[in-house]
XYZ file of C-alpha atoms in Angstrom:
468
model
C -16.458 -36.742 65.012
C -17.806 -33.883 67.439
C -16.246 -34.892 70.190
C -13.077 -34.907 68.010
C -13.972 -31.243 66.616
C -13.588 -29.686 70.312
C -10.329 -31.689 70.434
C -7.316 -29.972 71.792
C -5.043 -28.651 68.823
C -1.323 -30.801 69.400
C 0.823 -28.311 70.609
C 3.138 -28.616 68.079
C 0.984 -27.945 65.692
C -0.603 -24.516 67.199
C 2.992 -23.083 67.225
C 3.531 -24.118 63.536
C 0.671 -21.987 63.097
C 1.930 -19.143 64.826
C 5.592 -18.977 62.513
C 2.901 -18.890 59.923
C 0.493 -16.104 61.290
C 4.099 -14.177 61.907
C 5.177 -14.331 58.300
C 1.904 -12.700 57.226
C 1.351 -10.306 59.923
C 3.823 -7.568 58.044
C 2.611 -7.759 54.864
C -1.158 -7.854 56.963
C -0.113 -4.440 58.612
C 1.500 -2.766 55.673
C -1.582 -2.190 53.803
C -2.903 -0.213 55.959
C -0.679 1.667 57.620
C 0.981 2.594 54.657
C -3.236 4.180 54.334
C -2.145 7.161 57.254
C 1.228 8.068 55.816
C -0.236 9.637 51.535
C -0.736 13.324 53.366
C 2.818 13.047 54.476
C 4.234 11.120 51.005
C 2.619 13.286 49.155
C 4.129 16.451 50.987
C 8.015 15.237 50.633
C 7.918 14.037 47.134
C 5.919 17.542 45.916
C 3.644 15.298 43.991
C -0.127 15.212 44.537
C -3.637 12.476 45.473
C -3.871 11.532 42.266
C -0.325 10.479 42.326
C 1.068 9.380 45.095
C -2.590 7.408 46.019
C -0.526 4.894 42.711
C 1.706 3.646 46.120
C -2.038 1.632 47.321
C -3.938 0.926 44.249
C -0.553 -0.183 42.196
C 0.697 -2.694 46.374
C -3.501 -3.831 45.005
C -2.664 -4.228 42.075
C 0.114 -6.121 42.218
C -2.052 -8.313 44.521
C -3.583 -9.058 41.808
C -1.711 -9.832 39.401
C 0.293 -12.393 41.876
C -2.546 -14.836 43.144
C -3.398 -16.310 40.186
C 0.668 -17.732 41.121
C 0.008 -19.048 44.220
C -1.580 -22.227 43.405
C 0.824 -23.036 40.597
C 3.818 -22.421 42.846
C 2.449 -24.917 45.250
C 2.314 -27.159 43.513
C 5.616 -26.221 41.590
C 8.010 -25.477 44.481
C 6.601 -26.495 47.405
C 4.012 -23.884 49.923
C 6.954 -23.171 52.306
C 9.101 -22.385 49.857
C 7.013 -20.664 48.151
C 6.128 -18.545 51.106
C 10.075 -17.868 52.463
C 10.899 -16.731 49.262
C 8.132 -14.198 49.249
C 8.524 -13.307 52.180
C 11.961 -12.792 51.754
C 11.101 -10.460 48.671
C 8.481 -8.505 50.800
C 11.812 -7.416 53.492
C 13.726 -6.342 51.135
C 11.571 -4.373 48.985
C 10.754 -3.125 52.309
C 14.050 -1.694 52.711
C 14.139 -0.419 48.632
C 10.444 2.059 49.623
C 12.524 2.592 52.647
C 14.831 4.688 50.794
C 12.531 5.707 47.892
C 14.741 8.351 46.293
C 11.735 9.927 44.498
C 7.607 9.521 43.906
C 8.397 7.192 41.133
C 11.060 4.742 42.671
C 8.152 4.360 45.694
C 6.015 2.951 43.861
C 8.422 0.682 41.698
C 9.127 -1.242 45.290
C 5.572 -1.186 45.915
C 4.675 -3.309 42.710
C 6.792 -5.577 43.804
C 6.060 -5.813 47.599
C 2.085 -5.912 46.862
C 3.345 -9.249 44.649
C 4.708 -10.865 47.163
C 2.111 -9.855 49.383
C -0.601 -11.496 47.556
C 1.831 -14.952 47.326
C 1.223 -14.986 50.945
C -2.169 -14.199 51.758
C -3.217 -17.341 50.060
C -0.170 -19.618 51.363
C -1.117 -18.768 54.839
C -4.246 -20.909 54.602
C -2.517 -23.844 52.554
C 0.320 -23.997 54.515
C -2.666 -23.946 58.010
C -4.318 -26.837 55.861
C -1.141 -28.372 55.158
C 0.370 -27.701 58.945
C -2.999 -28.642 60.293
C -5.213 -30.773 58.018
C -8.325 -29.132 56.694
C -11.103 -30.718 59.609
C -9.163 -28.351 62.069
C -9.351 -24.996 60.290
C -11.986 -23.362 62.189
C -9.708 -24.669 65.485
C -7.458 -23.505 64.070
C -8.320 -20.687 63.422
C -9.637 -19.275 66.238
C -6.017 -18.963 67.582
C -4.570 -18.017 65.206
C -7.371 -15.630 64.350
C -7.347 -13.503 66.331
C -4.039 -11.406 65.387
C -5.546 -12.122 61.485
C -8.443 -9.289 62.230
C -5.986 -6.876 64.443
C -3.844 -6.255 61.136
C -7.033 -3.405 59.852
C -7.499 -2.437 63.262
C -3.868 -1.442 64.710
C -2.755 -0.589 61.518
C -3.243 2.848 60.823
C -2.236 3.863 64.836
C 0.410 1.998 64.090
C 1.211 3.221 61.000
C -0.072 7.664 62.861
C 1.952 7.086 65.849
C 5.643 6.141 63.833
C 4.603 8.977 60.994
C 4.289 10.950 63.813
C 7.168 10.625 65.605
C 9.647 9.230 63.144
C 8.929 9.078 59.476
C 7.025 7.514 56.682
C 10.260 6.141 56.292
C 9.779 3.708 59.014
C 7.213 2.872 58.217
C 8.638 0.212 55.694
C 12.547 0.094 58.156
C 10.215 -1.944 60.557
C 8.939 -4.876 57.968
C 12.540 -5.245 57.634
C 13.933 -6.906 60.624
C 9.999 -9.133 60.817
C 10.393 -10.371 58.055
C 13.698 -11.439 58.761
C 12.770 -13.001 61.950
C 9.849 -14.904 60.598
C 11.927 -16.102 57.685
C 14.770 -17.954 59.565
C 11.923 -19.424 62.204
C 9.864 -21.251 59.268
C 13.365 -22.383 57.880
C 14.491 -23.543 60.680
C 10.718 -24.868 62.608
C 8.420 -25.375 59.828
C 8.603 -28.599 58.345
C 8.755 -29.184 54.923
C 5.457 -28.759 52.450
C 6.814 -30.971 49.159
C 5.945 -30.616 45.344
C 2.768 -31.219 44.696
C 2.200 -31.153 41.098
C 6.816 -30.120 40.153
C 4.971 -30.681 36.050
C 1.718 -28.238 36.964
C 1.902 -26.098 33.867
C 0.101 -22.146 34.695
C -2.289 -21.176 32.627
C 0.056 -17.369 31.188
C -3.123 -16.573 28.794
C -5.486 -16.177 31.461
C -3.568 -14.402 33.899
C -2.064 -12.114 31.198
C -5.598 -11.385 30.082
C -7.125 -10.912 33.413
C -3.684 -9.239 34.413
C -3.685 -6.562 31.468
C -7.260 -6.199 32.683
C -7.100 -4.660 35.277
C -4.450 -2.455 35.300
C -6.224 -0.908 31.798
C -9.642 -0.105 33.744
C -8.137 0.842 37.336
C -4.928 3.174 35.259
C -7.521 4.394 32.975
C -9.749 5.763 36.379
C -6.346 7.033 37.660
C -6.049 9.228 34.611
C -9.461 10.560 35.150
C -8.178 13.060 37.966
C -6.431 14.437 35.730
C -8.533 15.390 33.390
C -10.575 16.689 36.454
C -13.385 13.720 34.647
C -14.247 10.512 32.827
C -14.352 11.792 29.226
C -11.027 12.372 28.441
C -9.313 10.046 25.666
C -6.937 8.515 27.785
C -9.971 7.066 30.065
C -11.524 6.057 28.058
C -9.152 4.280 25.526
C -8.389 2.177 28.385
C -10.789 1.820 29.979
C -12.173 0.604 25.959
C -8.548 -2.078 26.570
C -9.272 -3.608 29.312
C -13.599 -4.910 28.334
C -11.265 -5.896 25.231
C -9.166 -7.499 27.471
C -11.509 -9.312 29.568
C -13.943 -10.224 26.439
C -10.579 -12.018 25.325
C -10.471 -13.494 28.086
C -13.870 -15.199 28.017
C -13.350 -15.878 24.566
C -10.715 -17.948 25.739
C -11.811 -19.698 28.666
C -15.128 -21.152 26.695
C -12.995 -23.202 23.971
C -10.182 -24.451 26.310
C -12.759 -25.447 29.712
C -9.962 -26.780 30.550
C -7.151 -26.009 32.452
C -7.621 -22.512 32.916
C -7.530 -19.661 35.243
C -11.073 -18.931 36.415
C -13.275 -22.200 34.374
C -17.126 -20.031 32.931
C -18.319 -23.454 34.454
C -19.017 -21.429 37.715
C -20.821 -18.773 36.657
C -23.783 -21.438 36.181
C -24.223 -21.360 39.588
C -25.996 -18.078 40.018
C -24.844 -17.455 44.209
C -21.488 -17.187 42.641
C -21.446 -15.258 39.771
C -23.630 -12.842 42.659
C -20.697 -13.605 44.926
C -17.883 -11.981 42.655
C -20.127 -9.158 41.623
C -20.649 -8.100 45.363
C -16.774 -8.725 45.773
C -16.151 -5.876 43.369
C -18.082 -3.465 44.965
C -17.672 -4.270 48.227
C -13.856 -4.232 47.213
C -14.900 -0.295 46.411
C -17.238 0.102 49.574
C -14.850 -0.800 51.973
C -10.703 0.380 50.095
C -12.052 3.029 49.196
C -14.065 5.086 51.756
C -10.179 3.651 53.991
C -7.844 5.783 51.752
C -10.328 9.330 52.396
C -10.524 8.958 55.878
C -7.272 9.161 56.770
C -7.400 12.343 54.636
C -10.764 13.236 55.648
C -9.380 13.934 59.500
C -5.665 16.032 58.317
C -6.460 18.162 55.380
C -10.069 18.540 56.898
C -9.654 18.094 60.362
C -6.290 19.744 61.385
C -5.145 16.380 63.253
C -2.587 15.165 63.783
C -1.043 11.755 61.811
C -1.362 10.283 65.273
C -4.735 10.739 66.241
C -6.402 10.450 62.756
C -4.576 6.660 63.153
C -6.687 6.426 66.061
C -9.164 8.244 65.065
C -9.642 4.461 62.847
C -9.785 2.287 65.702
C -13.786 2.373 65.879
C -14.086 1.360 63.058
C -11.598 -0.858 63.325
C -12.771 -2.592 67.407
C -16.819 -2.139 64.559
C -15.500 -4.697 62.294
C -13.797 -6.892 65.671
C -16.425 -7.462 66.879
C -18.938 -8.360 64.080
C -16.528 -11.298 63.152
C -17.795 -13.650 65.151
C -21.324 -13.185 65.169
C -21.405 -13.170 61.805
C -20.250 -16.316 61.468
C -22.273 -18.357 62.857
C -25.076 -16.230 61.150
C -24.242 -17.396 57.554
C -24.128 -20.839 58.783
C -27.485 -20.007 60.509
C -29.008 -17.836 58.205
C -26.836 -18.081 54.230
C -24.839 -15.291 53.662
C -27.844 -12.966 52.351
C -29.616 -12.280 54.894
C -26.294 -11.236 56.692
C -24.736 -9.389 53.852
C -28.355 -6.884 53.393
C -28.175 -6.905 56.944
C -24.749 -5.513 56.801
C -25.153 -3.596 53.841
C -27.931 -1.696 56.126
C -25.001 -0.815 58.786
C -23.238 0.328 56.940
C -25.372 2.779 55.249
C -26.276 4.042 58.880
C -22.453 4.678 59.304
C -21.584 5.757 55.560
C -24.750 8.321 54.940
C -23.854 11.079 57.381
C -20.220 11.370 56.186
C -22.063 13.197 53.370
C -22.064 15.619 55.938
C -19.919 16.110 57.611
C -17.644 18.866 57.872
C -14.321 20.829 59.653
C -17.347 21.333 62.385
C -18.703 18.029 63.177
C -18.753 17.054 67.051
C -15.905 14.130 66.825
C -18.259 11.894 69.092
C -20.462 11.753 66.919
C -17.398 10.709 63.998
C -15.971 8.166 65.959
C -19.637 6.661 66.658
C -20.835 6.335 63.340
C -17.127 5.246 62.151
C -17.485 2.337 65.940
C -21.283 1.318 63.617
C -19.523 1.630 59.263
C -16.963 -1.824 60.843
C -19.942 -3.460 62.691
C -21.632 -3.120 58.334
C -18.661 -3.404 56.938
C -17.745 -6.448 59.150
C -20.351 -8.260 58.320
C -20.282 -7.319 53.803
C -16.698 -9.451 52.754
C -17.138 -12.549 54.629
C -20.726 -14.350 53.658
C -19.731 -12.809 50.063
C -16.316 -15.310 50.436
C -18.016 -17.575 52.298
C -21.042 -17.388 49.620
C -18.268 -18.197 46.507
C -17.270 -21.385 47.296
C -20.969 -22.583 48.689
C -22.264 -26.053 45.315
C -18.945 -25.449 44.296
C -17.000 -28.407 43.009
C -13.616 -29.674 45.808
C -12.256 -30.147 42.053
C -12.835 -25.915 41.870
C -11.927 -24.820 44.779
C -8.144 -23.868 44.142
C -10.019 -21.889 41.244
C -13.062 -20.106 43.333
C -10.185 -19.277 46.269
C -8.663 -17.375 42.527
C -11.725 -15.653 41.914
C -13.296 -14.481 44.976
C -8.847 -12.808 45.862
C -8.512 -10.958 41.793
C -12.157 -9.567 42.237
C -12.326 -8.325 46.331
C -8.685 -6.760 44.530
C -9.442 -5.230 41.794
C -12.818 -4.022 43.309
C -10.229 -2.142 45.986
C -7.756 -1.165 43.552
C -11.440 0.587 41.718
C -12.581 2.507 44.305
C -8.739 3.738 46.496
C -8.734 5.455 42.288
C -11.731 5.973 41.150
C -13.114 8.395 45.417
C -9.032 9.511 44.350
C -10.578 11.287 41.157
C -13.733 12.025 43.129
C -12.411 13.927 45.476
C -9.519 15.429 43.180
C -10.667 16.260 40.274
C -13.200 18.540 42.996
C -10.400 19.997 44.513
C -8.689 21.141 40.997
C -12.731 22.538 39.824
C -12.748 24.689 42.686
C -10.947 26.878 44.959
C -8.727 24.843 48.320
C -10.703 26.056 51.077
C -12.242 24.537 54.100
C -15.823 24.783 52.868
C -14.597 23.205 49.639
C -12.328 20.617 50.572
C -14.875 19.466 53.034
C -17.083 19.228 49.735
C -14.588 16.904 47.610
C -15.126 14.805 50.502
C -17.828 14.471 50.564
C -18.814 13.696 47.196
C -16.555 11.066 47.675
C -18.435 9.271 50.501
C -21.133 9.400 48.625
C -19.898 7.275 45.392
C -19.169 4.688 48.382
C -22.189 5.191 49.764
C -23.783 4.422 46.711
C -21.602 1.783 45.364
C -23.175 0.465 49.258
C -26.128 0.331 48.257
C -25.954 -0.883 44.833
C -24.492 -4.388 46.579
C -27.884 -4.621 47.057
C -28.896 -6.369 43.753
C -26.364 -9.128 43.886
C -26.867 -9.632 47.532
C -30.077 -11.083 46.501
C -28.815 -13.994 45.441
C -26.770 -15.312 47.703
C -27.620 -17.747 49.463
C -30.827 -18.028 51.762
C -31.034 -21.490 54.070
C -33.849 -19.546 56.028
C -35.390 -21.188 54.199
C -34.985 -24.215 54.296
C -35.935 -23.811 57.984
């Protein structure tokens, strides 16, 4: 068995895998490229951060809503057909976003674009399994995994250069030829993947309850930025509605039990419950600062958008270097200690931002971001992996849906929450550089708090050291 695992993959399989990855590159780059353009979007559309951040938050929320549809569409219509339609829809919405005439139209196009991206990302894994088989996934990911990891690294750099020397509209326009070429190659070169169950039924009630819960809570948090506090009537009402919808889903899932989106029986495993809480907190701790960091360099330090993008490279390089080591450590010592170690390193790379200002040494900023990248690269992977430990194979699709929902909701919440903190502080104080610096320090402080809280669920993840 070991020998077969090391056998080289057939060239045809590798080529097909590269085609699938090509189809997923645009969504992977897009989510990180847009962060760097937030400042320009706010200026061109004459709106504030509390509104323009919906370009990012709305995209993430739409991805959350799309994830549950993936398994059903794959079962009903086949993975290749679903992937192709999502690819073309992503390209079409990119074209619409490029020609958006106001902030509302841009957010609308981004919502549909996010939905299509939410279909593409899970289908990437599904199609790779269909092409190579689950037994070859390790070898296959070793071949095609590099461009997947490079997305968060080169996205801000490419986005910064585009915005600096062209316009923000080209961030979306570049997706169009990529998606057209990818769709054509997938259509002509990738073997058909027939529908596995054309009569598959979809849990509409579960999706509506969970999607409504996510949207309501996030919208309530975003509204807090306009009131400069979290106790206003709109925020409290929306969050309350979200909690009611969550309770509604719990009751619905408890009574139905079978064929539900996320079976409650999964939460009987302590490590699964811990991973779910951890993924939400990790989304806040990682995605939230990704919105703030480009603005920190542009608004506070006066850097160009291209330099701001390049400034994030050390963090991406740190994540890239950590990834292969993290995979081995998870197998050897378990997710608990890998996550706790990653949290400790992330805190070391995040705490200085509570004190950094416009005068902080550039080399120190780069060093801290590099350290933060190493830590961040050791958080998500063990949490995602541990959610599957001990789960029956029949529930693998439901576990996958649950992990992606929690990660995306946490990311959307993190972006909205930290933007609210920053804008709320700026609305209450004079717009001097000192006060702007303090507003970002407040945002990073909350990111540190969420990172530290993540240590609690991490204590209940799998510990393989017990076996030694």
